[in-house]
Amino acid sequence: MRVLVVAAPLTGHLLPLVPIARALRDAGHEVVVGTAGEALGVCPPDLTTADVAPRLRMMPLFLRFLARHPRLSREAMAGRDEIRTGALLWAPVNHRMAGGLRDLADRFRPDLVLHEPLAGAASGVARYRSIPSVLVDALLVDTPALFAAVLAAYQPGLPAPTEILSSVPPSLVGGARGRPMRFIGFAPDRPFDETYARPGERPRVLVSRSTVDDPFRDRLMSTVADAAGGTDLDVVLVRPDRWVTRRQLPPNVATTGWLPFPQVLPAAAGIVHHGGAGTLLTALAAGVPQLVLRGSGDRRVNADVLAARGAGLAADLSDLSPALLERLVSDAALTAAAREVAAEMAAMPHPTEVVPVLEQLAARVPGR
């Protein structure tokens, strides 16, 4: 079986697809990942990649959207109307990827397309080749509604996915949204400070920001650093922004480069982050309480969904305080709920167990 895996050209869009892509490859199937931009650089070298949109630069597309849709942009920055805004924002990206994906499909002749929710161009390839498409859901927003909006904005009339594989624990979103598949946190194989893979003398709180470059100043880490000075915690700023590195930090605040969260989160007492779905699910899988700061896009939804489950705290940046950081690591109810969700996620079928389902889907195509 030949499987085309399609991801929008950003790190967080590719990573949730890696475990199932590897499972398919390990089962003896041919797998090619079609993506572009920074996603090419984080795809593991053991997976074959194809650049379907050479020289694609995301920031000019995003800035053009901000200029053309000022009202929607304000809504997006406030974390509102994330489905409509996301669909319109990603439509030009899908148009840029479509031609390269079609050319790749002609060369590779896939039997199945596997994709993430913002890669609407994958559905175009599935219809073009008359093959099934499978949506991998690793978002907390209403993914079926989001993908329907993505298709409507990109190319109305494209078919819905043949199957949905959902890595989101049902207790978080009020029920199953597709065939369950365990979330497996993935991090590229890079050197890191292995001190953070072991517990410290005091509770350690990691602080993470988005992997997406922001044209505006991000005050997350500066604000956390200010609040951390009044705590008895070891606070670690991961990949700090340039504004933080220029200032003096409290004695209990350290900085470090990139860290593989699946390896280091089990040694942490908590994590503060921007609300990206990948970071949130990785922390849940580790059973670690989270403080999620509401932000743009789907990040407000993510923060509030997590808090409603009781597995973390949601806050606006202006609410950050020493007391809130201390509560993150001392509230036993948060830890208990996080561990409940971790157990729920661990009980979901591993990607290797889902491979036969995909094989059966592809086998139904006439002529195979």
Coordinates of C-alpha atoms in Angstrom, one line a residue:
M1 CA 0.0 0.0 0.0
R2 CA 1.2 3.5 -0.9
V3 CA 0.2 6.2 1.6
L4 CA 0.5 10.0 1.0
V5 CA 0.6 11.9 4.3
V6 CA -0.2 15.6 3.9
A7 CA 0.5 18.4 6.5
A8 CA 0.3 22.1 6.3
P9 CA 3.8 23.7 6.4
L10 CA 4.2 24.3 10.1
T11 CA 5.8 22.2 12.8
G12 CA 2.7 21.7 14.9
H13 CA 0.7 20.5 11.9
L14 CA 3.2 17.8 10.9
L15 CA 4.1 16.3 14.3
P16 CA 0.7 14.5 15.1
L17 CA 1.0 12.6 11.8
V18 CA 4.5 11.2 12.5
P19 CA 3.5 8.2 14.7
I20 CA 0.9 6.8 12.3
A21 CA 3.2 7.5 9.3
R22 CA 5.9 5.5 11.0
A23 CA 3.5 2.7 12.0
L24 CA 2.5 2.4 8.4
R25 CA 6.1 2.4 7.2
D26 CA 7.0 -0.2 9.8
A27 CA 4.2 -2.4 8.6
G28 CA 5.8 -2.5 5.2
H29 CA 3.9 0.2 3.4
E30 CA 5.4 2.9 1.3
V31 CA 4.9 6.3 2.9
V32 CA 5.6 9.8 1.5
V33 CA 5.0 13.0 3.5
G34 CA 4.0 15.9 1.3
T35 CA 4.4 19.2 3.0
A36 CA 6.5 22.4 2.7
G37 CA 8.3 25.1 4.7
E38 CA 9.5 24.5 8.2
A39 CA 7.6 21.2 8.4
L40 CA 10.2 19.6 6.1
G41 CA 12.9 20.4 8.6
V42 CA 11.2 18.7 11.6
C43 CA 10.0 15.5 9.8
P44 CA 12.2 12.6 11.0
P45 CA 14.8 11.5 8.4
D46 CA 13.5 7.9 8.4
L47 CA 10.4 9.2 6.6
T48 CA 10.5 10.2 2.9
T49 CA 9.4 13.8 2.3
A50 CA 8.4 15.8 -0.7
D51 CA 8.4 19.6 -0.9
V52 CA 5.1 20.4 -2.6
A53 CA 5.4 24.2 -2.4
P54 CA 9.0 25.3 -2.8
R55 CA 9.9 28.7 -1.6
L56 CA 6.5 29.0 0.3
R57 CA 6.8 31.6 3.0
M58 CA 4.0 31.6 5.6
M59 CA 4.5 35.1 7.2
P60 CA 3.7 37.1 4.0
L61 CA 0.5 35.1 3.6
F62 CA -0.5 35.7 7.2
L63 CA 0.3 39.4 7.0
R64 CA -1.7 39.7 3.8
F65 CA -4.7 38.1 5.6
L66 CA -4.3 40.6 8.5
A67 CA -4.4 43.5 6.0
R68 CA -7.4 42.1 4.0
H69 CA -9.5 41.0 6.9
P70 CA -9.0 43.4 9.8
R71 CA -12.2 42.5 11.7
L72 CA -11.6 38.8 11.4
S73 CA -8.0 39.3 12.3
R74 CA -9.1 41.1 15.5
E75 CA -11.4 38.2 16.3
A76 CA -8.6 35.7 15.7
M77 CA -6.2 37.5 17.9
A78 CA -8.8 37.4 20.7
G79 CA -9.3 33.7 20.2
R80 CA -12.9 34.0 18.8
D81 CA -14.5 32.7 15.6
E82 CA -11.5 30.3 15.3
I83 CA -13.1 28.0 12.8
R84 CA -14.1 30.6 10.2
T85 CA -10.9 32.5 10.6
G86 CA -8.7 29.4 10.4
A87 CA -10.5 28.2 7.2
L88 CA -10.0 31.5 5.4
L89 CA -6.4 31.9 6.7
W90 CA -5.4 28.6 5.3
A91 CA -7.2 28.7 2.0
P92 CA -4.3 30.4 0.2
V93 CA -1.8 27.9 1.7
N94 CA -3.9 25.0 0.4
H95 CA -4.0 26.6 -3.1
R96 CA -0.2 27.0 -3.0
M97 CA 0.2 23.3 -2.1
A98 CA -2.4 21.9 -4.5
G99 CA -0.3 21.8 -7.7
G100 CA 2.7 20.2 -6.0
L101 CA 0.5 17.6 -4.3
R102 CA -1.2 16.7 -7.6
D103 CA 2.2 16.2 -9.3
L104 CA 3.4 14.1 -6.3
A105 CA 0.2 12.0 -6.6
D106 CA 0.9 11.4 -10.3
R107 CA 4.4 10.1 -9.5
F108 CA 3.7 8.2 -6.3
R109 CA 0.2 6.9 -7.2
P110 CA -1.1 6.6 -3.6
D111 CA -3.8 4.2 -2.4
L112 CA -4.7 6.3 0.6
V113 CA -4.3 9.9 1.7
L114 CA -3.7 10.7 5.4
H115 CA -3.9 14.4 6.5
E116 CA -4.4 16.9 9.3
P117 CA -7.4 19.3 9.6
L118 CA -6.0 22.3 7.9
A119 CA -4.7 20.4 4.8
G120 CA -7.8 20.8 2.7
A121 CA -5.7 20.2 -0.5
A122 CA -5.4 16.5 0.6
S123 CA -9.1 16.0 -0.2
G124 CA -8.5 17.4 -3.6
V125 CA -5.9 14.8 -4.2
A126 CA -8.1 12.0 -2.9
R127 CA -10.9 13.0 -5.3
Y128 CA -8.4 13.3 -8.2
R129 CA -7.0 9.8 -7.6
S130 CA -10.4 8.3 -6.5
I131 CA -8.9 7.0 -3.2
P132 CA -10.0 7.2 0.5
S133 CA -8.8 10.1 2.7
V134 CA -8.3 9.8 6.4
L135 CA -8.4 12.9 8.7
V136 CA -6.1 12.7 11.8
D137 CA -7.7 14.7 14.6
A138 CA -5.4 16.1 17.2
L139 CA -7.2 19.3 18.0
L140 CA -9.5 20.3 20.8
V141 CA -11.8 22.5 18.6
D142 CA -14.6 20.9 16.7
T143 CA -12.4 19.3 14.1
P144 CA -15.2 18.0 11.7
A145 CA -16.7 21.5 11.6
L146 CA -13.2 23.0 11.1
F147 CA -12.4 20.7 8.3
A148 CA -15.7 21.3 6.6
A149 CA -15.0 25.1 6.8
V150 CA -11.5 24.5 5.4
L151 CA -12.9 22.7 2.4
A152 CA -15.6 25.3 1.8
A153 CA -13.0 28.1 1.9
Y154 CA -10.5 26.2 -0.3
Q155 CA -12.7 24.4 -2.8
P156 CA -16.4 23.8 -2.2
G157 CA -17.7 20.4 -3.1
L158 CA -14.7 18.3 -2.1
P159 CA -15.7 15.1 -0.2
A160 CA -15.6 14.7 3.5
P161 CA -12.9 12.3 4.9
T162 CA -13.6 8.6 4.6
E163 CA -12.5 8.0 8.1
I164 CA -11.5 10.2 11.1
L165 CA -8.7 9.0 13.5
S166 CA -9.1 11.0 16.7
S167 CA -6.3 11.3 19.3
V168 CA -8.3 13.6 21.5
P169 CA -9.4 11.9 24.8
P170 CA -13.3 11.8 24.7
S171 CA -13.6 13.1 28.3
L172 CA -12.0 16.3 27.2
V173 CA -14.4 17.1 24.4
G174 CA -17.6 15.4 25.4
G175 CA -17.4 12.2 23.5
A176 CA -15.6 10.4 20.7
R177 CA -15.3 12.2 17.4
G178 CA -14.0 9.3 15.3
R179 CA -12.1 6.1 15.6
P180 CA -9.8 6.4 18.6
M181 CA -6.0 6.4 18.2
R182 CA -3.6 7.0 21.0
F183 CA -1.7 10.3 20.9
I184 CA 2.0 9.7 20.8
G185 CA 4.1 12.8 21.5
F186 CA 6.9 13.2 19.0
A187 CA 10.0 15.3 19.2
P188 CA 12.9 15.4 16.7
D189 CA 16.1 13.6 17.7
R190 CA 18.3 16.6 18.7
P191 CA 20.8 17.2 21.5
F192 CA 19.3 18.7 24.7
D193 CA 20.2 19.3 28.3
E194 CA 19.4 15.9 29.8
T195 CA 19.4 17.5 33.3
Y196 CA 15.7 18.2 32.6
A197 CA 14.9 14.6 32.1
R198 CA 15.5 14.0 35.9
P199 CA 13.5 15.6 38.8
G200 CA 15.1 18.5 40.6
E201 CA 15.4 19.3 44.2
R202 CA 12.4 21.7 44.0
P203 CA 9.3 21.5 41.8
R204 CA 10.2 22.3 38.3
V205 CA 7.8 24.3 36.0
L206 CA 8.6 24.4 32.3
V207 CA 7.5 27.4 30.3
S208 CA 6.9 27.0 26.5
R209 CA 5.9 29.3 23.7
S210 CA 4.6 28.7 20.2
T211 CA 6.8 27.3 17.5
V212 CA 5.1 29.8 15.1
D213 CA 7.0 33.1 14.6
D214 CA 4.8 36.0 15.8
P215 CA 5.2 39.4 14.2
F216 CA 4.2 40.9 17.5
R217 CA 6.1 40.8 20.8
D218 CA 5.1 37.8 22.9
R219 CA 5.0 38.8 26.6
L220 CA 4.3 35.2 27.9
M221 CA 7.8 34.4 29.1
S222 CA 8.5 37.9 30.5
T223 CA 5.3 37.8 32.5
V224 CA 5.9 34.3 33.8
A225 CA 9.5 35.3 34.8
D226 CA 8.2 38.2 36.8
A227 CA 5.6 36.1 38.6
A228 CA 8.1 33.3 39.2
G229 CA 10.4 35.5 41.3
G230 CA 7.9 35.3 44.1
T231 CA 7.7 31.5 44.3
D232 CA 9.6 28.6 45.7
L233 CA 9.7 26.9 42.3
D234 CA 12.4 26.2 39.7
V235 CA 11.0 27.8 36.5
V236 CA 12.6 27.0 33.2
L237 CA 12.0 29.1 30.1
V238 CA 12.3 26.9 27.0
R239 CA 13.5 28.6 23.8
P240 CA 13.1 32.0 25.4
D241 CA 12.3 34.9 23.1
R242 CA 14.9 37.7 22.5
W243 CA 13.3 40.1 24.9
V244 CA 13.7 37.7 27.8
T245 CA 17.4 36.9 27.0
R246 CA 18.2 40.7 27.2
R247 CA 17.0 41.1 30.8
Q248 CA 18.1 40.0 34.3
L249 CA 16.0 37.1 35.5
P250 CA 15.1 36.0 39.1
P251 CA 17.5 33.5 40.7
N252 CA 15.0 30.7 40.4
V253 CA 14.4 31.2 36.7
A254 CA 16.6 29.5 34.2
T255 CA 16.7 29.4 30.4
T256 CA 17.4 26.5 28.0
G257 CA 17.2 25.7 24.4
W258 CA 14.9 23.2 22.7
L259 CA 13.6 20.3 24.9
P260 CA 11.9 17.1 23.8
F261 CA 8.7 17.4 25.9
P262 CA 7.8 13.7 25.8
Q263 CA 11.1 13.0 27.5
V264 CA 11.3 15.8 30.0
L265 CA 7.6 16.4 31.1
P266 CA 7.5 13.3 33.3
A267 CA 10.2 15.0 35.5
A268 CA 8.3 18.3 35.7
A269 CA 5.7 19.3 38.3
G270 CA 3.9 21.5 35.8
I271 CA 4.0 23.4 32.5
V272 CA 2.9 26.9 31.5
H273 CA 2.3 27.3 27.8
H274 CA 0.6 29.2 25.0
G275 CA -2.2 26.7 24.4
G276 CA -1.1 24.9 21.4
A277 CA -2.9 21.6 21.0
G278 CA 0.3 19.6 20.6
T279 CA 1.9 20.8 23.8
L280 CA -1.4 20.4 25.6
L281 CA -1.9 16.8 24.5
T282 CA 1.8 15.9 25.2
A283 CA 1.5 17.2 28.7
L284 CA -1.8 15.4 29.3
A285 CA -0.2 12.1 28.1
A286 CA 2.5 12.7 30.7
G287 CA -0.1 13.3 33.4
V288 CA 1.3 16.8 34.2
P289 CA -0.8 19.7 35.3
Q290 CA -0.9 22.7 32.9
L291 CA -1.4 26.4 33.1
V292 CA -2.6 27.5 29.7
L293 CA -2.7 31.1 28.8
R294 CA -5.6 32.1 26.6
G295 CA -4.5 33.5 23.2
S296 CA -5.2 33.7 19.5
G297 CA -6.8 31.1 17.2
D298 CA -7.8 27.9 19.0
R299 CA -5.7 28.6 22.0
R300 CA -8.6 30.2 24.0
V301 CA -10.8 27.1 23.3
N302 CA -7.9 24.8 24.3
A303 CA -7.3 26.6 27.6
D304 CA -11.0 26.6 28.6
V305 CA -11.6 23.0 27.6
L306 CA -8.6 21.8 29.7
A307 CA -9.8 23.8 32.7
A308 CA -13.3 22.5 32.3
R309 CA -11.9 18.9 32.6
G310 CA -10.1 20.0 35.7
A311 CA -6.7 18.9 34.4
G312 CA -5.2 22.3 34.3
L313 CA -5.8 26.1 34.8
A314 CA -6.8 28.6 32.2
A315 CA -5.8 32.2 32.6
D316 CA -5.3 35.5 30.7
L317 CA -1.8 36.8 30.7
S318 CA -2.9 39.6 33.1
D319 CA -4.0 37.1 35.7
L320 CA -0.5 35.5 36.1
S321 CA 0.7 35.7 39.7
P322 CA 3.0 33.8 42.1
A323 CA -0.1 32.3 43.7
L324 CA -1.3 30.9 40.4
L325 CA 2.1 29.3 39.7
E326 CA 2.2 27.8 43.2
R327 CA -1.3 26.4 42.7
L328 CA -0.3 24.7 39.5
V329 CA 2.0 22.4 41.4
S330 CA 0.3 22.2 44.8
D331 CA -3.4 21.6 43.8
A332 CA -3.8 17.8 44.2
A333 CA -7.1 17.9 42.2
L334 CA -5.3 19.2 39.1
T335 CA -2.7 16.4 39.3
A336 CA -5.4 13.7 39.9
A337 CA -7.4 14.9 36.8
A338 CA -4.3 15.1 34.6
R339 CA -3.4 11.5 35.6
E340 CA -6.9 10.4 34.9
V341 CA -6.7 11.8 31.4
A342 CA -3.2 10.3 30.9
A343 CA -4.7 6.8 31.7
E344 CA -7.6 7.4 29.3
M345 CA -5.1 8.3 26.6
A346 CA -2.9 5.3 27.3
A347 CA -5.9 3.0 26.9
M348 CA -6.6 4.2 23.4
P349 CA -5.4 2.0 20.5
H350 CA -1.8 2.5 19.5
P351 CA -1.2 3.7 15.9
T352 CA 0.2 0.2 15.1
E353 CA -3.3 -1.2 16.0
V354 CA -5.0 1.2 13.6
V355 CA -2.9 0.2 10.6
P356 CA -5.2 -2.8 9.7
V357 CA -8.2 -0.4 9.5
L358 CA -6.3 1.8 6.9
E359 CA -5.3 -1.3 5.0
Q360 CA -9.0 -2.4 4.8
L361 CA -10.0 1.1 3.6
A362 CA -7.5 1.1 0.8
A363 CA -8.5 -2.5 -0.2
R364 CA -12.1 -1.4 -0.9
V365 CA -11.0 0.7 -3.8
P366 CA -11.9 -0.9 -7.1
G367 CA -9.0 -2.3 -9.1
R368 CA -6.8 -3.0 -6.0

